[in-house]
Amino acid sequence: MDLTEVLLLIFLGFWLMLPAFLPNSAAVLFGGGLPMDLGKSWKGKRLLGDGKTWRGFIGGVSAGTCIGIIQLFIAYPFDAKEFWGFGPVPEAILVVFVLALGSLLGDLVSAFIKRRLGLERGDKAPVLDQYNFIAGAMLLALLIVPDWFIGAFIEGEHVISLIAVLVITPILHRGVNIIGYKKGLKKVPW
Ligand code: CTP
Ligand code: MG
């Protein structure tokens, strides 16, 4: 395998994970209003907290699904069979939706854990903050579209895409959050 192939696999990893990356930032933009836990607490601590709202969740999942469908349109003229890794349509639309939904479900699980640990909304939680969405997206994909996930991220040289996403995601996450913080969209730079 030469360098071009490796770079292509790294790029492919990010291309395929874009519907899972976008919902996080989109949730910040759409967020507000009714909290998903409806303000309810468990053992004196909020179930999820005010940082998880219905608007953020639905807006985020929609944004991730939309970007994925746009990606399918971009890929179609070049690769009408495999849609550059998303696989044939209509199954690819399910793939894209699962990635977007999984990423924000991962975010909810992470918020649930943070609240149980006594961390307030926005408090730092290393690993959880950086990996919740990518882990959620990948686990839900493994559950609902396993053949696609294994083909795209596990089988043979495709594991390079997985490693690239796992290594670069925390750096990307930090970068995007610093931008969000400077623009006044996020309260904290993480
Ligand atoms: N957001 C939202 N709904 C979601 C996810 C995020 O409204 N389902 C918005 C909230 O305004 C949130 C912001 O996006 O404050 C940043 O998201 P995130 O960093 O995931 O939440 P935190 O504020 O850090 O809260 P937590 O500690 O619960 O993760
Ligand atoms: Mg946070």
mmCIF file with all atom_site columns, N, CA and C and ligand atoms in Angstrom, residues 114 122 129 186 190, ligand 2:
data_model
loop_
_atom_site.group_PDB
_atom_site.id
_atom_site.type_symbol
_atom_site.label_atom_id
_atom_site.label_alt_id
_atom_site.label_comp_id
_atom_site.label_asym_id
_atom_site.label_entity_id
_atom_site.label_seq_id
_atom_site.pdbx_PDB_ins_code
_atom_site.Cartn_x
_atom_site.Cartn_y
_atom_site.Cartn_z
_atom_site.occupancy
_atom_site.B_iso_or_equiv
_atom_site.pdbx_formal_charge
_atom_site.auth_seq_id
_atom_site.auth_comp_id
_atom_site.auth_asym_id
_atom_site.auth_atom_id
_atom_site.pdbx_PDB_model_num
ATOM   1  N  N  . LYS A 1 114 ? -22.072 11.978 33.174 1.00 0.00 ? 114 LYS A N  1
ATOM   2  C  CA . LYS A 1 114 ? -21.493 13.159 33.829 1.00 0.00 ? 114 LYS A CA 1
ATOM   3  C  C  . LYS A 1 114 ? -22.338 13.603 35.031 1.00 0.00 ? 114 LYS A C  1
ATOM   4  N  N  . GLY A 1 122 ? -21.570 21.355 31.237 1.00 0.00 ? 122 GLY A N  1
ATOM   5  C  CA . GLY A 1 122 ? -20.405 22.040 30.684 1.00 0.00 ? 122 GLY A CA 1
ATOM   6  C  C  . GLY A 1 122 ? -19.095 21.712 31.376 1.00 0.00 ? 122 GLY A C  1
ATOM   7  N  N  . ASP A 1 129 ? -16.132 13.597 26.750 1.00 0.00 ? 129 ASP A N  1
ATOM   8  C  CA . ASP A 1 129 ? -16.451 14.753 25.908 1.00 0.00 ? 129 ASP A CA 1
ATOM   9  C  C  . ASP A 1 129 ? -15.953 14.580 24.477 1.00 0.00 ? 129 ASP A C  1
ATOM   10 N  N  . LYS A 1 186 ? -20.314 28.922 22.469 1.00 0.00 ? 186 LYS A N  1
ATOM   11 C  CA . LYS A 1 186 ? -20.188 27.975 23.573 1.00 0.00 ? 186 LYS A CA 1
ATOM   12 C  C  . LYS A 1 186 ? -19.641 28.693 24.799 1.00 0.00 ? 186 LYS A C  1
ATOM   13 N  N  . TRP A 1 190 ? -14.290 23.685 25.646 1.00 0.00 ? 190 TRP A N  1
ATOM   14 C  CA . TRP A 1 190 ? -14.142 22.241 25.479 1.00 0.00 ? 190 TRP A CA 1
ATOM   15 C  C  . TRP A 1 190 ? -15.488 21.600 25.243 1.00 0.00 ? 190 TRP A C  1
HETATM 16 MG MG . MG  B 2 .   ? -19.521 19.915 26.757 1.00 0.00 ? 2   MG  B MG 1
#
